[in-house]
PDB file of C-alpha atoms and ligand atoms in Angstrom:
ATOM      1  CA  MET A  22      -0.608 -18.810   9.304  1.00 81.00           C
ATOM      2  CA  ARG A  23       2.347 -17.529  11.370  1.00 91.00           C
ATOM      3  CA  LYS A  24       5.486 -18.157   9.423  1.00 92.00           C
ATOM      4  CA  LYS A  25       9.238 -18.047   9.973  1.00 93.00           C
ATOM      5  CA  VAL A  26      10.604 -15.754   7.263  1.00 96.00           C
ATOM      6  CA  VAL A  27      13.947 -14.324   6.261  1.00 97.00           C
ATOM      7  CA  ALA A  28      13.521 -11.684   3.457  1.00 98.00           C
ATOM      8  CA  GLY A  29      16.385  -9.913   1.632  1.00 98.00           C
ATOM      9  CA  ASN A  30      15.936  -6.390   0.468  1.00 98.00           C
ATOM     10  CA  TRP A  31      18.541  -5.851  -2.263  1.00 98.00           C
ATOM     11  CA  LYS A  32      17.537  -2.177  -2.650  1.00 98.00           C
ATOM     12  CA  MET A  33      19.124  -0.531  -5.750  1.00 98.00           C
ATOM     13  CA  ASN A  34      22.041  -2.917  -5.933  1.00 98.00           C
ATOM     14  CA  MET A  35      23.167  -5.623  -8.462  1.00 98.00           C
ATOM     15  CA  THR A  36      23.315  -5.681 -12.181  1.00 98.00           C
ATOM     16  CA  LEU A  37      21.213  -8.349 -13.799  1.00 98.00           C
ATOM     17  CA  ASP A  38      24.099 -10.839 -13.964  1.00 98.00           C
ATOM     18  CA  GLU A  39      25.238 -10.042 -10.422  1.00 98.00           C
ATOM     19  CA  GLY A  40      21.702 -10.495  -9.090  1.00 98.00           C
ATOM     20  CA  LYS A  41      21.235 -13.820 -10.855  1.00 98.00           C
ATOM     21  CA  GLY A  42      24.576 -14.946  -9.420  1.00 98.00           C
ATOM     22  CA  LEU A  43      23.556 -13.928  -5.926  1.00 98.00           C
ATOM     23  CA  ALA A  44      20.139 -15.625  -6.109  1.00 98.00           C
ATOM     24  CA  ASP A  45      21.750 -18.759  -7.630  1.00 98.00           C
ATOM     25  CA  GLU A  46      24.426 -18.998  -4.924  1.00 98.00           C
ATOM     26  CA  ILE A  47      21.867 -18.649  -2.097  1.00 97.00           C
ATOM     27  CA  CYS A  48      19.591 -21.209  -3.740  1.00 96.00           C
ATOM     28  CA  GLN A  49      22.482 -23.609  -4.091  1.00 96.00           C
ATOM     29  CA  LEU A  50      23.239 -23.310  -0.400  1.00 95.00           C
ATOM     30  CA  ILE A  51      19.573 -23.904   0.436  1.00 92.00           C
ATOM     31  CA  LYS A  52      19.570 -27.007  -1.790  1.00 91.00           C
ATOM     32  CA  GLN A  53      22.612 -28.352   0.079  1.00 91.00           C
ATOM     33  CA  LYS A  54      21.034 -27.687   3.402  1.00 83.00           C
ATOM     34  CA  PRO A  55      17.257 -27.458   3.023  1.00 76.00           C
ATOM     35  CA  LEU A  56      15.247 -25.007   5.175  1.00 73.00           C
ATOM     36  CA  LYS A  57      14.533 -26.362   8.709  1.00 66.00           C
ATOM     37  CA  ILE A  58      10.878 -26.986   9.201  1.00 56.00           C
ATOM     38  CA  ILE A  59       9.672 -25.387  12.418  1.00 56.00           C
ATOM     39  CA  ASN A  60       5.835 -25.659  12.962  1.00 55.00           C
ATOM     40  CA  ASN A  61       5.366 -24.758   9.392  1.00 57.00           C
ATOM     41  CA  SER A  62       7.585 -24.256   6.346  1.00 60.00           C
ATOM     42  CA  PRO A  63       9.964 -21.326   6.732  1.00 71.00           C
ATOM     43  CA  GLU A  64      10.107 -18.910   3.829  1.00 90.00           C
ATOM     44  CA  VAL A  65      12.948 -17.021   2.155  1.00 96.00           C
ATOM     45  CA  ILE A  66      12.044 -14.027  -0.055  1.00 97.00           C
ATOM     46  CA  PHE A  67      14.307 -12.147  -2.413  1.00 98.00           C
ATOM     47  CA  PHE A  68      13.044  -8.483  -2.770  1.00 98.00           C
ATOM     48  CA  THR A  69      14.978  -7.625  -5.911  1.00 98.00           C
ATOM     49  CA  PRO A  70      14.929  -4.567  -8.186  1.00 98.00           C
ATOM     50  CA  PHE A  71      12.317  -4.884 -10.918  1.00 98.00           C
ATOM     51  CA  ILE A  72      14.768  -5.893 -13.606  1.00 98.00           C
ATOM     52  CA  HIS A  73      15.700  -9.145 -11.749  1.00 98.00           C
ATOM     53  CA  LEU A  74      12.243 -10.339 -10.920  1.00 98.00           C
ATOM     54  CA  ALA A  75      11.484 -12.734 -13.774  1.00 98.00           C
ATOM     55  CA  GLU A  76      14.935 -14.263 -13.913  1.00 98.00           C
ATOM     56  CA  VAL A  77      15.234 -14.692 -10.092  1.00 98.00           C
ATOM     57  CA  ALA A  78      11.672 -16.119  -9.936  1.00 98.00           C
ATOM     58  CA  ASP A  79      12.841 -18.666 -12.513  1.00 98.00           C
ATOM     59  CA  ILE A  80      15.999 -19.563 -10.455  1.00 97.00           C
ATOM     60  CA  ALA A  81      13.815 -20.029  -7.309  1.00 96.00           C
ATOM     61  CA  LYS A  82      10.899 -21.744  -8.822  1.00 94.00           C
ATOM     62  CA  ASP A  83      11.731 -25.363  -7.900  1.00 88.00           C
ATOM     63  CA  LEU A  84      12.778 -24.536  -4.356  1.00 91.00           C
ATOM     64  CA  GLU A  85      10.110 -25.026  -1.769  1.00 88.00           C
ATOM     65  CA  GLY A  86       9.748 -22.056   0.534  1.00 91.00           C
ATOM     66  CA  VAL A  87      11.771 -19.603  -1.713  1.00 95.00           C
ATOM     67  CA  PHE A  88       9.892 -16.670  -3.199  1.00 96.00           C
ATOM     68  CA  VAL A  89      10.569 -13.409  -5.092  1.00 98.00           C
ATOM     69  CA  GLY A  90       9.062  -9.968  -4.601  1.00 98.00           C
ATOM     70  CA  ALA A  91       9.344  -6.418  -5.796  1.00 98.00           C
ATOM     71  CA  GLN A  92      10.429  -3.510  -3.519  1.00 98.00           C
ATOM     72  CA  ASN A  93       7.607  -1.259  -4.661  1.00 98.00           C
ATOM     73  CA  CYS A  94       4.623  -1.040  -7.009  1.00 98.00           C
ATOM     74  CA  TYR A  95       2.475   1.707  -8.355  1.00 97.00           C
ATOM     75  CA  SER A  96      -1.059   2.449  -7.309  1.00 96.00           C
ATOM     76  CA  GLU A  97      -2.674   2.072 -10.745  1.00 97.00           C
ATOM     77  CA  PRO A  98      -2.899  -1.171 -12.789  1.00 96.00           C
ATOM     78  CA  SER A  99      -1.770   0.364 -16.123  1.00 97.00           C
ATOM     79  CA  GLY A 100      -1.661   3.581 -18.115  1.00 98.00           C
ATOM     80  CA  ALA A 101       0.327   6.751 -18.715  1.00 98.00           C
ATOM     81  CA  TYR A 102       2.613   6.602 -15.677  1.00 98.00           C
ATOM     82  CA  THR A 103       6.060   6.683 -17.330  1.00 98.00           C
ATOM     83  CA  GLY A 104       8.644   4.815 -15.312  1.00 97.00           C
ATOM     84  CA  GLU A 105       6.236   3.093 -12.961  1.00 98.00           C
ATOM     85  CA  VAL A 106       5.679  -0.673 -12.497  1.00 98.00           C
ATOM     86  CA  SER A 107       2.239  -1.967 -11.514  1.00 98.00           C
ATOM     87  CA  ALA A 108       1.229  -4.852  -9.219  1.00 98.00           C
ATOM     88  CA  PRO A 109      -0.222  -6.987 -12.144  1.00 98.00           C
ATOM     89  CA  MET A 110       3.029  -6.501 -14.057  1.00 98.00           C
ATOM     90  CA  ILE A 111       5.017  -7.789 -10.986  1.00 98.00           C
ATOM     91  CA  LYS A 112       2.646 -10.692 -10.597  1.00 98.00           C
ATOM     92  CA  SER A 113       3.276 -11.606 -14.225  1.00 98.00           C
ATOM     93  CA  THR A 114       6.988 -12.118 -13.615  1.00 98.00           C
ATOM     94  CA  GLY A 115       6.351 -15.101 -11.296  1.00 98.00           C
ATOM     95  CA  SER A 116       6.790 -12.973  -8.142  1.00 98.00           C
ATOM     96  CA  ALA A 117       4.652 -13.660  -5.180  1.00 97.00           C
ATOM     97  CA  TYR A 118       5.313 -10.605  -2.929  1.00 98.00           C
ATOM     98  CA  VAL A 119       5.613  -6.862  -2.873  1.00 98.00           C
ATOM     99  CA  LEU A 120       7.246  -4.695  -0.219  1.00 98.00           C
ATOM    100  CA  ILE A 121       5.104  -1.600   0.626  1.00 98.00           C
ATOM    101  CA  GLY A 122       5.992   1.383   2.810  1.00 98.00           C
ATOM    102  CA  HIS A 123       9.738   0.915   3.241  1.00 98.00           C
ATOM    103  CA  SER A 124      11.092   3.848   5.116  1.00 97.00           C
ATOM    104  CA  GLU A 125      13.269   4.887   2.061  1.00 97.00           C
ATOM    105  CA  ARG A 126      10.064   5.075  -0.024  1.00 98.00           C
ATOM    106  CA  ARG A 127       8.344   7.102   2.647  1.00 97.00           C
ATOM    107  CA  SER A 128      11.250   9.540   3.178  1.00 96.00           C
ATOM    108  CA  LEU A 129      12.982   9.766  -0.214  1.00 97.00           C
ATOM    109  CA  PHE A 130       9.865   9.488  -2.400  1.00 97.00           C
ATOM    110  CA  ASN A 131       7.280  11.151  -0.161  1.00 97.00           C
ATOM    111  CA  GLU A 132       4.998   8.160   0.027  1.00 98.00           C
ATOM    112  CA  GLY A 133       2.376   8.797   2.564  1.00 97.00           C
ATOM    113  CA  ASP A 134      -0.345   6.611   4.148  1.00 96.00           C
ATOM    114  CA  LYS A 135      -2.915   7.334   1.461  1.00 97.00           C
ATOM    115  CA  MET A 136      -0.552   6.375  -1.393  1.00 97.00           C
ATOM    116  CA  LEU A 137       0.614   3.284   0.481  1.00 98.00           C
ATOM    117  CA  ALA A 138      -2.953   2.195   1.120  1.00 98.00           C
ATOM    118  CA  ALA A 139      -3.704   2.540  -2.616  1.00 97.00           C
ATOM    119  CA  LYS A 140      -0.650   0.514  -3.556  1.00 98.00           C
ATOM    120  CA  ALA A 141      -1.556  -2.182  -1.053  1.00 98.00           C
ATOM    121  CA  SER A 142      -5.133  -2.295  -2.360  1.00 98.00           C
ATOM    122  CA  LEU A 143      -3.976  -2.953  -5.879  1.00 98.00           C
ATOM    123  CA  ALA A 144      -1.345  -5.476  -4.765  1.00 98.00           C
ATOM    124  CA  ILE A 145      -4.101  -7.466  -3.000  1.00 98.00           C
ATOM    125  CA  GLU A 146      -6.349  -7.304  -6.083  1.00 98.00           C
ATOM    126  CA  SER A 147      -3.389  -8.545  -8.124  1.00 98.00           C
ATOM    127  CA  LYS A 148      -3.035 -11.593  -5.809  1.00 98.00           C
ATOM    128  CA  LEU A 149       0.367 -10.470  -4.474  1.00 98.00           C
ATOM    129  CA  ASN A 150       1.322 -10.988  -0.817  1.00 97.00           C
ATOM    130  CA  ILE A 151       2.514  -7.879   0.976  1.00 98.00           C
ATOM    131  CA  VAL A 152       5.278  -7.120   3.457  1.00 98.00           C
ATOM    132  CA  PHE A 153       4.179  -3.815   4.870  1.00 98.00           C
ATOM    133  CA  CYS A 154       6.892  -1.761   6.630  1.00 98.00           C
ATOM    134  CA  CYS A 155       6.512   0.571   9.566  1.00 98.00           C
ATOM    135  CA  GLY A 156       8.922   2.125  12.079  1.00 98.00           C
ATOM    136  CA  GLU A 157       9.851   5.370  13.794  1.00 98.00           C
ATOM    137  CA  SER A 158      12.658   7.779  13.334  1.00 97.00           C
ATOM    138  CA  LEU A 159      15.293   8.395  15.976  1.00 96.00           C
ATOM    139  CA  GLU A 160      13.755  11.699  16.900  1.00 96.00           C
ATOM    140  CA  GLU A 161      10.347  10.029  17.302  1.00 97.00           C
ATOM    141  CA  ARG A 162      11.856   7.369  19.589  1.00 96.00           C
ATOM    142  CA  GLU A 163      13.705   9.921  21.637  1.00 95.00           C
ATOM    143  CA  LYS A 164      10.473  11.816  22.139  1.00 97.00           C
ATOM    144  CA  ASN A 165       8.929   8.547  23.212  1.00 97.00           C
ATOM    145  CA  ASN A 166       6.402   8.791  20.339  1.00 98.00           C
ATOM    146  CA  HIS A 167       7.359   5.450  18.711  1.00 98.00           C
ATOM    147  CA  PHE A 168       4.279   3.547  19.641  1.00 98.00           C
ATOM    148  CA  ASP A 169       1.998   6.290  18.381  1.00 98.00           C
ATOM    149  CA  VAL A 170       3.995   6.552  15.081  1.00 98.00           C
ATOM    150  CA  VAL A 171       3.712   2.878  14.419  1.00 98.00           C
ATOM    151  CA  ARG A 172       0.078   2.763  15.377  1.00 98.00           C
ATOM    152  CA  ASN A 173      -0.734   5.594  12.975  1.00 98.00           C
ATOM    153  CA  GLN A 174       1.209   4.087  10.109  1.00 98.00           C
ATOM    154  CA  LEU A 175      -0.672   0.834  10.423  1.00 98.00           C
ATOM    155  CA  GLN A 176      -4.056   2.273  11.062  1.00 98.00           C
ATOM    156  CA  ASN A 177      -3.797   4.712   8.137  1.00 97.00           C
ATOM    157  CA  GLY A 178      -1.848   2.545   5.660  1.00 97.00           C
ATOM    158  CA  LEU A 179      -3.014  -0.973   6.374  1.00 98.00           C
ATOM    159  CA  PHE A 180      -5.881  -1.541   8.753  1.00 98.00           C
ATOM    160  CA  TRP A 181      -8.533  -0.442   6.203  1.00 98.00           C
ATOM    161  CA  MET A 182      -8.269  -4.065   4.867  1.00 98.00           C
ATOM    162  CA  ASP A 183     -10.863  -6.675   5.555  1.00 98.00           C
ATOM    163  CA  GLU A 184      -9.936  -9.953   7.219  1.00 97.00           C
ATOM    164  CA  LYS A 185      -9.601 -11.887   4.049  1.00 97.00           C
ATOM    165  CA  SER A 186      -7.059  -9.411   2.623  1.00 98.00           C
ATOM    166  CA  ILE A 187      -5.000  -8.848   5.716  1.00 98.00           C
ATOM    167  CA  ALA A 188      -4.368 -12.609   5.843  1.00 96.00           C
ATOM    168  CA  ASN A 189      -2.000 -12.014   2.889  1.00 97.00           C
ATOM    169  CA  VAL A 190       0.039  -9.419   4.658  1.00 98.00           C
ATOM    170  CA  MET A 191       3.056  -9.558   6.967  1.00 98.00           C
ATOM    171  CA  ILE A 192       4.322  -6.481   8.792  1.00 98.00           C
ATOM    172  CA  ALA A 193       8.007  -5.593   9.000  1.00 98.00           C
ATOM    173  CA  TYR A 194       8.977  -3.377  11.975  1.00 98.00           C
ATOM    174  CA  GLU A 195      11.956  -1.405  10.911  1.00 98.00           C
ATOM    175  CA  PRO A 196      13.114   1.419  13.210  1.00 98.00           C
ATOM    176  CA  VAL A 197      14.499   4.004  10.812  1.00 97.00           C
ATOM    177  CA  TRP A 198      17.503   4.665  13.067  1.00 96.00           C
ATOM    178  CA  ALA A 199      18.535   1.085  12.686  1.00 96.00           C
ATOM    179  CA  ILE A 200      18.315   0.803   8.892  1.00 95.00           C
ATOM    180  CA  GLY A 201      21.788   0.704   7.296  1.00 91.00           C
ATOM    181  CA  THR A 202      23.328   2.274  10.318  1.00 92.00           C
ATOM    182  CA  GLY A 203      24.857  -0.715  12.111  1.00 88.00           C
ATOM    183  CA  LEU A 204      22.676   0.167  15.087  1.00 89.00           C
ATOM    184  CA  THR A 205      20.262  -2.665  15.846  1.00 91.00           C
ATOM    185  CA  ALA A 206      17.291  -2.480  18.122  1.00 94.00           C
ATOM    186  CA  THR A 207      17.963  -4.602  21.223  1.00 96.00           C
ATOM    187  CA  PRO A 208      16.038  -7.917  21.279  1.00 97.00           C
ATOM    188  CA  GLU A 209      13.980  -6.321  24.052  1.00 97.00           C
ATOM    189  CA  GLN A 210      13.151  -3.262  22.043  1.00 97.00           C
ATOM    190  CA  ALA A 211      12.171  -5.397  19.057  1.00 98.00           C
ATOM    191  CA  GLN A 212      10.045  -7.698  21.231  1.00 98.00           C
ATOM    192  CA  GLU A 213       8.320  -4.750  22.890  1.00 98.00           C
ATOM    193  CA  MET A 214       7.282  -3.191  19.545  1.00 98.00           C
ATOM    194  CA  HIS A 215       6.437  -6.614  17.992  1.00 98.00           C
ATOM    195  CA  ALA A 216       4.127  -7.421  20.919  1.00 98.00           C
ATOM    196  CA  PHE A 217       2.519  -3.947  20.543  1.00 98.00           C
ATOM    197  CA  ILE A 218       1.926  -4.540  16.816  1.00 98.00           C
ATOM    198  CA  ARG A 219       0.460  -8.001  17.493  1.00 98.00           C
ATOM    199  CA  GLU A 220      -1.899  -6.348  20.033  1.00 98.00           C
ATOM    200  CA  LEU A 221      -2.986  -3.842  17.407  1.00 98.00           C
ATOM    201  CA  VAL A 222      -3.660  -6.635  14.944  1.00 98.00           C
ATOM    202  CA  GLY A 223      -5.680  -8.372  17.688  1.00 98.00           C
ATOM    203  CA  GLU A 224      -7.731  -5.247  18.466  1.00 98.00           C
ATOM    204  CA  LYS A 225      -8.642  -4.829  14.809  1.00 98.00           C
ATOM    205  CA  TYR A 226      -8.861  -8.335  13.511  1.00 98.00           C
ATOM    206  CA  GLY A 227      -9.310 -10.560  16.591  1.00 98.00           C
ATOM    207  CA  GLN A 228      -7.070 -12.850  18.699  1.00 97.00           C
ATOM    208  CA  GLN A 229      -6.797 -15.684  16.223  1.00 97.00           C
ATOM    209  CA  MET A 230      -5.603 -13.400  13.389  1.00 98.00           C
ATOM    210  CA  ALA A 231      -3.037 -11.855  15.813  1.00 98.00           C
ATOM    211  CA  GLU A 232      -1.659 -15.180  16.840  1.00 97.00           C
ATOM    212  CA  ASN A 233      -1.270 -16.267  13.237  1.00 96.00           C
ATOM    213  CA  PHE A 234       0.174 -12.949  12.067  1.00 97.00           C
ATOM    214  CA  THR A 235       3.782 -12.827  10.841  1.00 97.00           C
ATOM    215  CA  ILE A 236       5.877  -9.878  12.032  1.00 98.00           C
ATOM    216  CA  LEU A 237       9.475  -9.400  10.884  1.00 98.00           C
ATOM    217  CA  TYR A 238      12.197  -7.178  12.299  1.00 98.00           C
ATOM    218  CA  GLY A 239      14.442  -5.092  10.061  1.00 98.00           C
ATOM    219  CA  GLY A 240      17.403  -2.852  10.797  1.00 97.00           C
ATOM    220  CA  SER A 241      21.086  -3.858  10.690  1.00 95.00           C
ATOM    221  CA  CYS A 242      20.200  -7.485  11.209  1.00 96.00           C
ATOM    222  CA  ASN A 243      23.192  -9.807  10.537  1.00 96.00           C
ATOM    223  CA  SER A 244      24.361 -13.384  11.179  1.00 96.00           C
ATOM    224  CA  LYS A 245      25.740 -12.309  14.635  1.00 97.00           C
ATOM    225  CA  ASN A 246      22.573 -10.712  16.024  1.00 96.00           C
ATOM    226  CA  ALA A 247      19.783 -12.600  14.124  1.00 97.00           C
ATOM    227  CA  LYS A 248      19.500 -15.541  16.523  1.00 96.00           C
ATOM    228  CA  GLN A 249      18.887 -13.390  19.591  1.00 97.00           C
ATOM    229  CA  ILE A 250      16.384 -11.241  17.809  1.00 97.00           C
ATOM    230  CA  PHE A 251      14.569 -14.162  16.188  1.00 96.00           C
ATOM    231  CA  GLU A 252      14.302 -15.958  19.591  1.00 96.00           C
ATOM    232  CA  GLN A 253      11.960 -13.181  20.813  1.00 98.00           C
ATOM    233  CA  GLN A 254       8.407 -14.474  21.227  1.00 97.00           C
ATOM    234  CA  ASP A 255       6.751 -12.022  18.801  1.00 98.00           C
ATOM    235  CA  VAL A 256       9.578 -11.839  16.233  1.00 97.00           C
ATOM    236  CA  ASP A 257       8.879 -14.167  13.282  1.00 97.00           C
ATOM    237  CA  GLY A 258      11.952 -13.466  11.208  1.00 96.00           C
ATOM    238  CA  GLY A 259      13.734 -10.541   9.528  1.00 98.00           C
ATOM    239  CA  LEU A 260      13.824  -8.187   6.570  1.00 98.00           C
ATOM    240  CA  ILE A 261      17.469  -7.892   5.821  1.00 98.00           C
ATOM    241  CA  GLY A 262      19.115  -5.124   3.779  1.00 98.00           C
ATOM    242  CA  GLY A 263      22.995  -4.950   3.542  1.00 97.00           C
ATOM    243  CA  ALA A 264      23.582  -8.479   4.743  1.00 98.00           C
ATOM    244  CA  SER A 265      21.252 -10.006   2.123  1.00 98.00           C
ATOM    245  CA  LEU A 266      23.818  -9.130  -0.589  1.00 98.00           C
ATOM    246  CA  LYS A 267      26.412 -11.550   0.860  1.00 98.00           C
ATOM    247  CA  PRO A 268      25.331 -15.145   0.122  1.00 98.00           C
ATOM    248  CA  GLY A 269      27.211 -16.770   3.087  1.00 97.00           C
ATOM    249  CA  GLU A 270      25.961 -14.171   5.477  1.00 98.00           C
ATOM    250  CA  PHE A 271      22.364 -14.282   4.265  1.00 97.00           C
ATOM    251  CA  PHE A 272      22.395 -18.131   4.457  1.00 96.00           C
ATOM    252  CA  LYS A 273      23.655 -17.943   8.036  1.00 96.00           C
ATOM    253  CA  ILE A 274      20.761 -15.656   8.915  1.00 96.00           C
ATOM    254  CA  ILE A 275      18.350 -18.084   7.349  1.00 94.00           C
ATOM    255  CA  GLN A 276      19.850 -20.696   9.606  1.00 91.00           C
ATOM    256  CA  SER A 277      19.364 -18.536  12.697  1.00 92.00           C
ATOM    257  CA  PHE A 278      15.864 -19.917  13.850  1.00 85.00           C
TER     258      PHE A 278
HETATM  259  C1  PEP B   9      16.141  -2.547   4.991  1.00 60.35           C
HETATM  260  O1  PEP B   9      16.506  -1.723   4.233  1.00 60.35           O
HETATM  261  O2  PEP B   9      15.008  -3.057   4.991  1.00 60.35           O
HETATM  262  C2  PEP B   9      17.090  -2.955   6.013  1.00 60.35           C
HETATM  263  C3  PEP B   9      16.716  -3.639   7.084  1.00 60.35           C
HETATM  264  O3  PEP B   9      18.401  -2.600   5.815  1.00 60.35           O
HETATM  265  P1  PEP B   9      19.703  -2.992   6.670  1.00 60.35           P
HETATM  266  O4  PEP B   9      19.561  -4.429   7.029  1.00 60.35           O
HETATM  267  O5  PEP B   9      20.847  -2.749   5.780  1.00 60.35           O
HETATM  268  O6  PEP B   9      19.731  -2.137   7.867  1.00 60.35           O
END
């Protein structure tokens, strides 16, 4: 089902108390002005650090359309992997989502397609929904390689899934040059890539899956530019980094559909 989604990626920010305060403030705002229903119920997702998951899931549990997710998971269910957190462990906190393939994981932690595919596989087995990130660097865009890059990331990291599994996935298109830089893709650039991604989903899984597939934009999205971006035909919402740490700003983005 194609959804309208605003997801906040807190990255490595917020102590436990600060994170609980942030989630609580946003949830209070949503309670005062419940999510607008457009076609189907819109969703808000908090992608928090691992330490917040259980507590934020508890804060959000009575709010329809509000979910919690982890920013990463490991590719094995349990064992001698010191410092890692697995998909079943994330699921046990009351979280419903996991983010896989964020560009910071790809570039800073060398996560390649094979690793990401293994993580996604275990996430699906653990009954977590996935937001799978893709996007090109500035150099790749300047060389006009952006479509090939995104196609390869999706084909190698994600499109091994069968139809039943892919139905639990959303894709976030995040051009790396727009993440945390203040540079946003123009609404036209976002629409162009989202339409391309939808076409790829259609080629692999059929027209109906493509029409129902949720594709988010991420990269310096804020309350000033969200409306114009979300208005694009193939943009179903946003993955928000910096602006998700400010309750008022994040709430305005939620209201931008
Ligand atoms: C992100 O990290 O997913 C992101 C979109 O960050 P920002 O909004 O800060 O560019």
